[in-house]
mmCIF file of C-alpha atoms in Angstrom:
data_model
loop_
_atom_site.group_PDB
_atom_site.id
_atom_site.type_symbol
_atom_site.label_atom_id
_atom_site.label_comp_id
_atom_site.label_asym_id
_atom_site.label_seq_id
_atom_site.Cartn_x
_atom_site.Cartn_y
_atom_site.Cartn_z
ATOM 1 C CA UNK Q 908 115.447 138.737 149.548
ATOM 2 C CA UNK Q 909 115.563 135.014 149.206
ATOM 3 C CA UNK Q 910 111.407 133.137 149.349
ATOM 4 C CA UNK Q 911 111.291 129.518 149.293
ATOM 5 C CA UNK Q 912 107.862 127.706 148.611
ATOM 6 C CA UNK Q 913 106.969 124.039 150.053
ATOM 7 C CA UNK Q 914 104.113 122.588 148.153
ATOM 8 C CA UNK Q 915 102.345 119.576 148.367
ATOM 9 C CA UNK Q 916 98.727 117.795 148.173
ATOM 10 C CA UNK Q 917 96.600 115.464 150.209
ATOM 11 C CA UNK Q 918 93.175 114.195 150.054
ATOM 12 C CA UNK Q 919 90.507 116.043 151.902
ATOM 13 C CA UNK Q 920 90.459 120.122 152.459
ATOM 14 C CA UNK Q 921 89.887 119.492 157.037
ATOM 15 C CA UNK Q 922 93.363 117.036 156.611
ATOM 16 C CA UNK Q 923 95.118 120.126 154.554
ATOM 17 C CA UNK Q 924 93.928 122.969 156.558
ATOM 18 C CA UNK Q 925 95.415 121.284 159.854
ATOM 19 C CA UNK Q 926 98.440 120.659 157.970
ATOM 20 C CA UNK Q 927 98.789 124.370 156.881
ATOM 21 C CA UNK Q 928 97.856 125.320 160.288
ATOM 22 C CA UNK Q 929 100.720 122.995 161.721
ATOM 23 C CA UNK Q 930 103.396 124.339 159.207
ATOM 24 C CA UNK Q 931 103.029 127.752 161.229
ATOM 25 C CA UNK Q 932 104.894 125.919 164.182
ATOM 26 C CA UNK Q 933 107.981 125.167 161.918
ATOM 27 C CA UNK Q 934 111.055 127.038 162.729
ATOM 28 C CA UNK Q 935 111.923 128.930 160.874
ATOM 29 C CA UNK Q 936 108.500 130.049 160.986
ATOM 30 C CA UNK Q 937 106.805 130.692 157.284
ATOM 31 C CA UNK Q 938 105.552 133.960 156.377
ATOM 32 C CA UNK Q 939 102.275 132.544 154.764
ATOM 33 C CA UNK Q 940 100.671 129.461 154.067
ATOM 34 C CA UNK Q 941 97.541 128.655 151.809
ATOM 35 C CA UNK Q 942 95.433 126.068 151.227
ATOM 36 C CA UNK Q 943 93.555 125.567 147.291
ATOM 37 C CA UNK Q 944 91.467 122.947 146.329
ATOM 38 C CA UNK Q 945 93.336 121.232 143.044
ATOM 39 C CA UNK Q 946 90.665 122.077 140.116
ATOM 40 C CA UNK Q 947 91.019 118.782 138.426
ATOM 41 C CA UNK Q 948 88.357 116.625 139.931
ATOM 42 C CA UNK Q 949 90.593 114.552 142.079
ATOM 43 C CA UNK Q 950 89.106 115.805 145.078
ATOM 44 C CA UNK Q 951 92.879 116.621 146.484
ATOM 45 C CA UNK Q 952 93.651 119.741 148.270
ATOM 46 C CA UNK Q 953 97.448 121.515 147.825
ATOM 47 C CA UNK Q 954 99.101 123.142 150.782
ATOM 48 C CA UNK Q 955 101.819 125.645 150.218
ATOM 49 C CA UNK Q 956 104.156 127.823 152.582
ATOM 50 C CA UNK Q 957 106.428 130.278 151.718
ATOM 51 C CA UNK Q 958 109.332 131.786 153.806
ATOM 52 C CA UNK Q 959 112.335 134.274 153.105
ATOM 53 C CA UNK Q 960 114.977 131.405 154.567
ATOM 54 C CA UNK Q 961 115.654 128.126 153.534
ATOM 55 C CA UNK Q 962 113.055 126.011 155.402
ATOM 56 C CA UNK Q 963 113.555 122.761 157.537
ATOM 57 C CA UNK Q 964 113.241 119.940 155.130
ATOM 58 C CA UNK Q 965 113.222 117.485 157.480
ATOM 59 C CA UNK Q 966 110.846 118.867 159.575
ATOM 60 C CA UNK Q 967 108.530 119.287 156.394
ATOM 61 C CA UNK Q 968 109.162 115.313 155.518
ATOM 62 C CA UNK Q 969 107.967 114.233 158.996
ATOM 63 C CA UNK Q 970 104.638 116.771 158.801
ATOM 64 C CA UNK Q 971 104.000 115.369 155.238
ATOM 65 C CA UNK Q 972 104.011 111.688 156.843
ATOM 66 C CA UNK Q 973 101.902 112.504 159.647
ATOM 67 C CA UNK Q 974 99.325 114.042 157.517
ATOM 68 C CA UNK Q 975 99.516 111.475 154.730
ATOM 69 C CA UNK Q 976 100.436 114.316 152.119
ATOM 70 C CA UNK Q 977 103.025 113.908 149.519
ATOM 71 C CA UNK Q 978 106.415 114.811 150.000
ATOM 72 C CA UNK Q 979 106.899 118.946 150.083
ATOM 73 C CA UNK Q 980 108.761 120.345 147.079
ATOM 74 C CA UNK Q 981 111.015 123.086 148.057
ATOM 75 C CA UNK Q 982 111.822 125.187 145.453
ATOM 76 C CA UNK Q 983 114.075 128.818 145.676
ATOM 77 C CA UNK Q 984 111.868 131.518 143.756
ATOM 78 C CA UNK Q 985 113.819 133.788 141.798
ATOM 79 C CA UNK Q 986 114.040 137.132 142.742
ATOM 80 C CA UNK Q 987 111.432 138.594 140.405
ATOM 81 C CA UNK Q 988 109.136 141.673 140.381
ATOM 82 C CA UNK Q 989 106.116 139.688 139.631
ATOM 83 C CA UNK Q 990 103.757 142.283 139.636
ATOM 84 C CA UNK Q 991 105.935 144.570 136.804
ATOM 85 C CA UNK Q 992 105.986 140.755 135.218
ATOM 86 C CA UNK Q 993 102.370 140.275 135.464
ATOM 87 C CA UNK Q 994 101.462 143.914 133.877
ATOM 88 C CA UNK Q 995 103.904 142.743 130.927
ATOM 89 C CA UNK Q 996 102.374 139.320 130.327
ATOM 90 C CA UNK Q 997 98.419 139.476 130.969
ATOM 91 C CA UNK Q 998 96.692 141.590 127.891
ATOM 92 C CA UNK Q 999 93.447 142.895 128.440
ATOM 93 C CA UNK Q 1000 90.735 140.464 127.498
ATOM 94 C CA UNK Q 1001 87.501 141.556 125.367
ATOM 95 C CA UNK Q 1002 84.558 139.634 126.669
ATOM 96 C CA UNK Q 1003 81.533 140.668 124.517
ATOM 97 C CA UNK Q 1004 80.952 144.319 125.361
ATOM 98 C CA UNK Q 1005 83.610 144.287 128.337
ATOM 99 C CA UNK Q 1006 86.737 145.366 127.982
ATOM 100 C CA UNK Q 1007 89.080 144.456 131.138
ATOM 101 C CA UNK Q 1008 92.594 145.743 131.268
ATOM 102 C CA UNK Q 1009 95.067 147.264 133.992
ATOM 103 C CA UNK Q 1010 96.533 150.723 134.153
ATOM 104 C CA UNK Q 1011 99.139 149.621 131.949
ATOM 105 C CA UNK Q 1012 97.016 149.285 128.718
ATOM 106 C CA UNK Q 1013 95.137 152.401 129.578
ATOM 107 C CA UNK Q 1014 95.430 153.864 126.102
ATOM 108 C CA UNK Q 1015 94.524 150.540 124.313
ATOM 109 C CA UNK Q 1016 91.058 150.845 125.199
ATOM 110 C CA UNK Q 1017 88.615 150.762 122.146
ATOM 111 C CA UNK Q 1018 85.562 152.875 121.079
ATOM 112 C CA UNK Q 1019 82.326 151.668 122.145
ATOM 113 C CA UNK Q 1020 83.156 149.266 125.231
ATOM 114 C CA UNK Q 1021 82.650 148.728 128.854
ATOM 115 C CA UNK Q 1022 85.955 149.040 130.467
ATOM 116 C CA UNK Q 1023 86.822 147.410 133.788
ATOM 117 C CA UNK Q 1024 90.079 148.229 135.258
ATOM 118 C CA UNK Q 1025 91.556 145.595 137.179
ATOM 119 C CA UNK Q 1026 95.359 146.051 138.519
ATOM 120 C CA UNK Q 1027 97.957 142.812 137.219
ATOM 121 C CA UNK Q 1028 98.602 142.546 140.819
ATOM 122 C CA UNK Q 1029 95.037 141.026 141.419
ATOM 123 C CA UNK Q 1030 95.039 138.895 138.943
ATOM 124 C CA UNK Q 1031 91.967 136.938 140.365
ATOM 125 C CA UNK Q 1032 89.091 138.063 138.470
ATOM 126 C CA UNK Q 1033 91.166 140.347 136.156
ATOM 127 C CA UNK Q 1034 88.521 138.171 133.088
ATOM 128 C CA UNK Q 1035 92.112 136.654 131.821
ATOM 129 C CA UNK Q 1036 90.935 133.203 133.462
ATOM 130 C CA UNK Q 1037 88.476 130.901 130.826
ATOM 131 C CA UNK Q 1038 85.599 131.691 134.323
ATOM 132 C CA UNK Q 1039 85.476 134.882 134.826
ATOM 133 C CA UNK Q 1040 85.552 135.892 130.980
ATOM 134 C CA UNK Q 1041 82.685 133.130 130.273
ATOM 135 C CA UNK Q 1042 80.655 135.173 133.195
ATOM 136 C CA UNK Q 1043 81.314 138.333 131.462
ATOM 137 C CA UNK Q 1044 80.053 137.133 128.042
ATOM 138 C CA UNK Q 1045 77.232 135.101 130.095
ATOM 139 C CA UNK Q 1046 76.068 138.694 131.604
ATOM 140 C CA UNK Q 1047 76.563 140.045 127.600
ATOM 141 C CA UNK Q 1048 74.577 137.700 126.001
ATOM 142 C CA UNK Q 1049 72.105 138.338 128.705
ATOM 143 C CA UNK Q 1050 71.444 141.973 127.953
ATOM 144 C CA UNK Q 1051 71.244 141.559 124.458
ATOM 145 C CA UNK Q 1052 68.736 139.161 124.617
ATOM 146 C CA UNK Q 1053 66.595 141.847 126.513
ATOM 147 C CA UNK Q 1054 66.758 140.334 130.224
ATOM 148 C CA UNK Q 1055 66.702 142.951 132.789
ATOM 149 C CA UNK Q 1056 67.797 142.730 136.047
ATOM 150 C CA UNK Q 1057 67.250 145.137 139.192
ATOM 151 C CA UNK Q 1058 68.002 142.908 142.106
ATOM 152 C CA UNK Q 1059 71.488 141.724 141.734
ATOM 153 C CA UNK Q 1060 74.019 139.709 144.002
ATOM 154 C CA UNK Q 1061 77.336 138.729 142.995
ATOM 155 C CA UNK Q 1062 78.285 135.686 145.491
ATOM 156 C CA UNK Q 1063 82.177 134.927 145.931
ATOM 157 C CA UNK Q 1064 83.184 138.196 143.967
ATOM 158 C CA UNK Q 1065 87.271 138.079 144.273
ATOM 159 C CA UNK Q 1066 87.526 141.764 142.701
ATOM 160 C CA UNK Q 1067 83.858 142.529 141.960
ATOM 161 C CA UNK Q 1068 84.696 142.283 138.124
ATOM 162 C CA UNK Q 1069 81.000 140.677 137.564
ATOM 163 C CA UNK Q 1070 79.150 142.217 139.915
ATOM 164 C CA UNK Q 1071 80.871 146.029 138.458
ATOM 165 C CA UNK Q 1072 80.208 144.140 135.094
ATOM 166 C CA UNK Q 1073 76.759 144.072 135.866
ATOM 167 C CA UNK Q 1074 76.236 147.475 137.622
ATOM 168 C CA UNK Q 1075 77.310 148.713 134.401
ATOM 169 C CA UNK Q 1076 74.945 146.556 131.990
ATOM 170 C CA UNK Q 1077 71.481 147.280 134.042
ATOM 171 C CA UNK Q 1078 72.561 150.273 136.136
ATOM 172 C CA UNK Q 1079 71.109 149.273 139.355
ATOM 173 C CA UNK Q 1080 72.857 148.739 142.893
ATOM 174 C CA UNK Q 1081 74.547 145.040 142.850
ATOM 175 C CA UNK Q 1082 75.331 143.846 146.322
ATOM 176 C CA UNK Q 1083 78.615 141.458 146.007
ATOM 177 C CA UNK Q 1084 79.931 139.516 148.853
ATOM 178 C CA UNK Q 1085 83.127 136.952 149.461
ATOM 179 C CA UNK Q 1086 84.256 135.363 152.340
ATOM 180 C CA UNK Q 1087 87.731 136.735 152.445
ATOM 181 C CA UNK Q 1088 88.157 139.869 153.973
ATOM 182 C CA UNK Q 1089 90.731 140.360 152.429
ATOM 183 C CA UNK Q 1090 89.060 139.423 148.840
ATOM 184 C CA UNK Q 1091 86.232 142.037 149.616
ATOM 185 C CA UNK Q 1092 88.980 145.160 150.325
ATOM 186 C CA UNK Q 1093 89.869 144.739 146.956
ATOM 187 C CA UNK Q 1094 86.814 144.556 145.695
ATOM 188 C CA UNK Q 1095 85.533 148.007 147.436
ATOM 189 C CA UNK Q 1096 88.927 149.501 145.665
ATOM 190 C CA UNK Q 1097 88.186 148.369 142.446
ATOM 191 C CA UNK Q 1098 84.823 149.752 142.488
ATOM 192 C CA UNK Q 1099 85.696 153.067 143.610
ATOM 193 C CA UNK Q 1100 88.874 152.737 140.856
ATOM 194 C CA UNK Q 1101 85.793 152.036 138.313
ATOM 195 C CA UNK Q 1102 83.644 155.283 139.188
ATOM 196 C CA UNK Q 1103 80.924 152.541 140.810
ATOM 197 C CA UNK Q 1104 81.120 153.405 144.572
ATOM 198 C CA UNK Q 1105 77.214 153.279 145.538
ATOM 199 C CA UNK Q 1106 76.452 151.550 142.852
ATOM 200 C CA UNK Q 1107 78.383 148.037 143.494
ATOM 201 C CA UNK Q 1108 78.062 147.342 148.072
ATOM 202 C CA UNK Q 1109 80.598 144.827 148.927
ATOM 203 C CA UNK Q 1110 80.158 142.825 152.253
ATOM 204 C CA UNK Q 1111 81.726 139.650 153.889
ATOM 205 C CA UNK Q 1112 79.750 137.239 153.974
ATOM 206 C CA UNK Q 1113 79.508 133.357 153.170
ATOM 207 C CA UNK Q 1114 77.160 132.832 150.413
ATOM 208 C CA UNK Q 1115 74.083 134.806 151.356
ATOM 209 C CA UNK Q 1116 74.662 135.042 155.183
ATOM 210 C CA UNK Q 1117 74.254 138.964 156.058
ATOM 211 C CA UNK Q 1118 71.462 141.051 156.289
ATOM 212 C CA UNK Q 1119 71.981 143.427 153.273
ATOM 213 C CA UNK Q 1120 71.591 140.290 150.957
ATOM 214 C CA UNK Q 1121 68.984 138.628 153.105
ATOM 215 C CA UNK Q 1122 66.882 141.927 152.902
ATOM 216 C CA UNK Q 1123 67.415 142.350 149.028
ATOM 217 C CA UNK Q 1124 66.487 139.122 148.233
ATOM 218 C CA UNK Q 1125 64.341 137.484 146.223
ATOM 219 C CA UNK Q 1126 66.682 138.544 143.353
ATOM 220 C CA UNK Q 1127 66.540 138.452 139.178
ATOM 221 C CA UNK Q 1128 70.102 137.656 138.755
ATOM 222 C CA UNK Q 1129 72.738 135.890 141.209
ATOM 223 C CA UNK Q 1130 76.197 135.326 139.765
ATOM 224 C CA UNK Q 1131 78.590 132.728 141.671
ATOM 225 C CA UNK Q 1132 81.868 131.946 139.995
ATOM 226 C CA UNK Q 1133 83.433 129.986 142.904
ATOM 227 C CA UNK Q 1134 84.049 126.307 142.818
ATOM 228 C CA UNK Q 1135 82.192 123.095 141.838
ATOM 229 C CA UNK Q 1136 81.495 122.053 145.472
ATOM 230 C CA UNK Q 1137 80.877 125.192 147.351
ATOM 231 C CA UNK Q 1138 77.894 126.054 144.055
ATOM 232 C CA UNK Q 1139 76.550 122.683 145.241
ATOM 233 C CA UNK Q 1140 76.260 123.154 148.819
ATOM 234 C CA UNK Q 1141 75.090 126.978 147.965
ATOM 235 C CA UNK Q 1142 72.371 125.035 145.249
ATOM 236 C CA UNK Q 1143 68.654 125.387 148.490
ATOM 237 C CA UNK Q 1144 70.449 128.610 149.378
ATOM 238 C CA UNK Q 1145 70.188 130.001 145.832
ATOM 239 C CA UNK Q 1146 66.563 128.424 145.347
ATOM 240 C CA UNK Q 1147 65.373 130.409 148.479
ATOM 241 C CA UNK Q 1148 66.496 133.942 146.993
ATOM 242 C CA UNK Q 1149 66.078 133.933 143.625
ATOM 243 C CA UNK Q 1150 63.318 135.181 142.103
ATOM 244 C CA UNK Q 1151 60.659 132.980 139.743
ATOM 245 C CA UNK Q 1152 62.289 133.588 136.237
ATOM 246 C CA UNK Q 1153 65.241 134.812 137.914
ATOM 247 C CA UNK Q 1154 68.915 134.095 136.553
ATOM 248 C CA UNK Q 1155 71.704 132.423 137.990
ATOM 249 C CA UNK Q 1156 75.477 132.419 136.204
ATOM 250 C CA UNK Q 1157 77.646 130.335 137.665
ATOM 251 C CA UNK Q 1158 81.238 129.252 137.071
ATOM 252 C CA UNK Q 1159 84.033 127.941 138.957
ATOM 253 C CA UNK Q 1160 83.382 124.430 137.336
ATOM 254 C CA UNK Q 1161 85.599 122.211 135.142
ATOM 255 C CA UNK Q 1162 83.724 120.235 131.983
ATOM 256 C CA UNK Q 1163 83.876 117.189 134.058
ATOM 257 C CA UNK Q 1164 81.792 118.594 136.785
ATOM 258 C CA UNK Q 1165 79.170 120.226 135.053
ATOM 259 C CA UNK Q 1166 76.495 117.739 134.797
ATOM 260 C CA UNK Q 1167 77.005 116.937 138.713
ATOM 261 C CA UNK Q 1168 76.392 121.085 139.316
ATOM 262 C CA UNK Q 1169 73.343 121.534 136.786
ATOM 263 C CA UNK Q 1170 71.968 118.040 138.967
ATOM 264 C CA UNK Q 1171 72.056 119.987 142.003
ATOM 265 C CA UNK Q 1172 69.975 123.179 140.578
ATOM 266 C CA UNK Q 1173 67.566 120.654 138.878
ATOM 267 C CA UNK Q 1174 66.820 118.914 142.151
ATOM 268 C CA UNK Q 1175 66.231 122.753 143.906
ATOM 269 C CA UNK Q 1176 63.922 124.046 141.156
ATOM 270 C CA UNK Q 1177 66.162 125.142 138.412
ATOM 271 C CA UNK Q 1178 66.276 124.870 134.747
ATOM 272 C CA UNK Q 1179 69.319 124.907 132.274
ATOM 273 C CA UNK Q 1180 69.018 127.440 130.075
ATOM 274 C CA UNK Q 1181 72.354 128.004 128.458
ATOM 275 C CA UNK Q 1182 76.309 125.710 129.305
ATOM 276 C CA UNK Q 1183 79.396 127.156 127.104
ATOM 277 C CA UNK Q 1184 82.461 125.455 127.408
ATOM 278 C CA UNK Q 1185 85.834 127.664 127.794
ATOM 279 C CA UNK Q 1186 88.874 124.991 127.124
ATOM 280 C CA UNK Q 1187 88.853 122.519 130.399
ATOM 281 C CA UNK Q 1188 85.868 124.821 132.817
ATOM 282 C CA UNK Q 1189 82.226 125.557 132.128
ATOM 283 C CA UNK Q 1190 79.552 128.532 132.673
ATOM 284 C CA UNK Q 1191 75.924 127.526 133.099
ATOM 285 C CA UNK Q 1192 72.879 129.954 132.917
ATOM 286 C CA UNK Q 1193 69.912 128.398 134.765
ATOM 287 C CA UNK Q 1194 66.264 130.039 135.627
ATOM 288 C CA UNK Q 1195 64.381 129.610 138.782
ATOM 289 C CA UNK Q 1196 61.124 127.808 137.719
#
């Protein structure tokens, strides 16, 4: 089967959600759409939809216009298996004591590590992206320096690969929450795939809005690898339930933003403690004061 992808970018995410959102009226109708914010500072947000026939160009031109996005770019997608392409291309990543790798590189796993198994076909959160892998040598360098954690939240988990990370590090119940439903599914797989059920509680929440995290909190260690503007808006949020002394790791951020994030914890009661730069994006450690 034929899919076809339209892309294009705007300013503003309110502007590309209505545009997704009008996109479902085309005819022929797309099977998905999605909206991502474009990680490279400029503020712009993409829009894509996808179909499995050849989509109305015209009708995409005049919705780009009316929104004031770019022109789409339709493109044919080969007909690829990407998830048997994805197990051959992503390797498992060592991140301090972590090991992360899919069912595919079962047998490569060494002596002496913390395995994670995350499947290729999540490949959000499987550590191969510079955030998640400076999160999981954040939470490394962490335990060897003696901090211990027993109240733990994981904020914006994707597959739960920090918050199983750090269920295995201090052995304690982490709660981990993400807005999409969908998002936390995959995240209550993976933890019963990683012999954590009990010990890792997924929930759907935004930021710390449910009860289970509300009643856990004040907490020693929150971990938020999300994006540079959500972390800010989170920034009183994370003040009011983290503990005095407590941690917070938080990624999501490119180089260029990282100053603007660690501004926003400073101005709530934080403290840097630690920033390591992974190629273009950032992790900070920061203590409650």
């Amino acid at each position: 089967m034929a899919t076809y992808t339209a892309l294009t970018h705007l300013p503003g995410r309110e502007a590309a959600e209505d545009l997704a959102l009008a996109c479902e009226d085309l005819t022929p109708e797309p099977v998905g759409t999605g909206v991502f914010e474009i990680e490279d500072g400029s503020e712009r947000w993409e829009v894509g939809a996808y179909f499995t026939e050849a989509p109305d160009e015209i009708a995409l031109a005049i919705l780009a216009a009316a929104y004031g996005a770019q022109p789409f770019a339709v493109s044919e997608l080969p007909d690829v298996d990407w998830v048997a392409h994805v197990k051959r291309e992503l390797t498992p990543v060592r991140a301090g004591r972590f090991f992360v790798h899919g069912s595919h590189d079962v047998d490569q796993i060494p002596d002496g590590v913390e395995a994670l198994w995350i499947e290729a076909a999540m490949a959000f959160g499987t550590g191969h992206h510079n955030t998640t892998k400076g999160c999981l040598e954040a939470l490394d360098r962490l335990a060897t320096d003696g901090f211990k954690a027993t109240r733990i939240a994981d904020i914006g988990c994707g597959t739960a690969v920090l918050a199983m990370a750090a269920a295995r590090l201090w052995h304690v119940t982490v709660l981990a929450s993400d807005i999409d439903p969908v998002a936390v599914d995959t995240a209550a797989a993976n933890v019963i795939a990683n012999g954590l059920d009990g010990r890792v509680e997924c929930v759907e929440a935004a930021g710390f809005d449910h009860p289970m995290l509300e009643r856990a909190a004040p907490y020693d260690l929150v971990l938020a690898n999300i994006l540079k503007q959500p972390l800010i808006d989170l920034a009183p949020d994370m003040a009011r339930h983290v503990a005095k002394d407590g941690r917070i790791v938080m990624s999501g951020i490119l180089t260029t933003q990282a100053d603007e994030v660690t501004a926003a914890y400073q101005a709530v009661g934080f403290a840097p403690d630690r920033r390591d730069d992974m190629g273009d994006w950032t992790t900070l450690v920061m203590i409650r004061g």
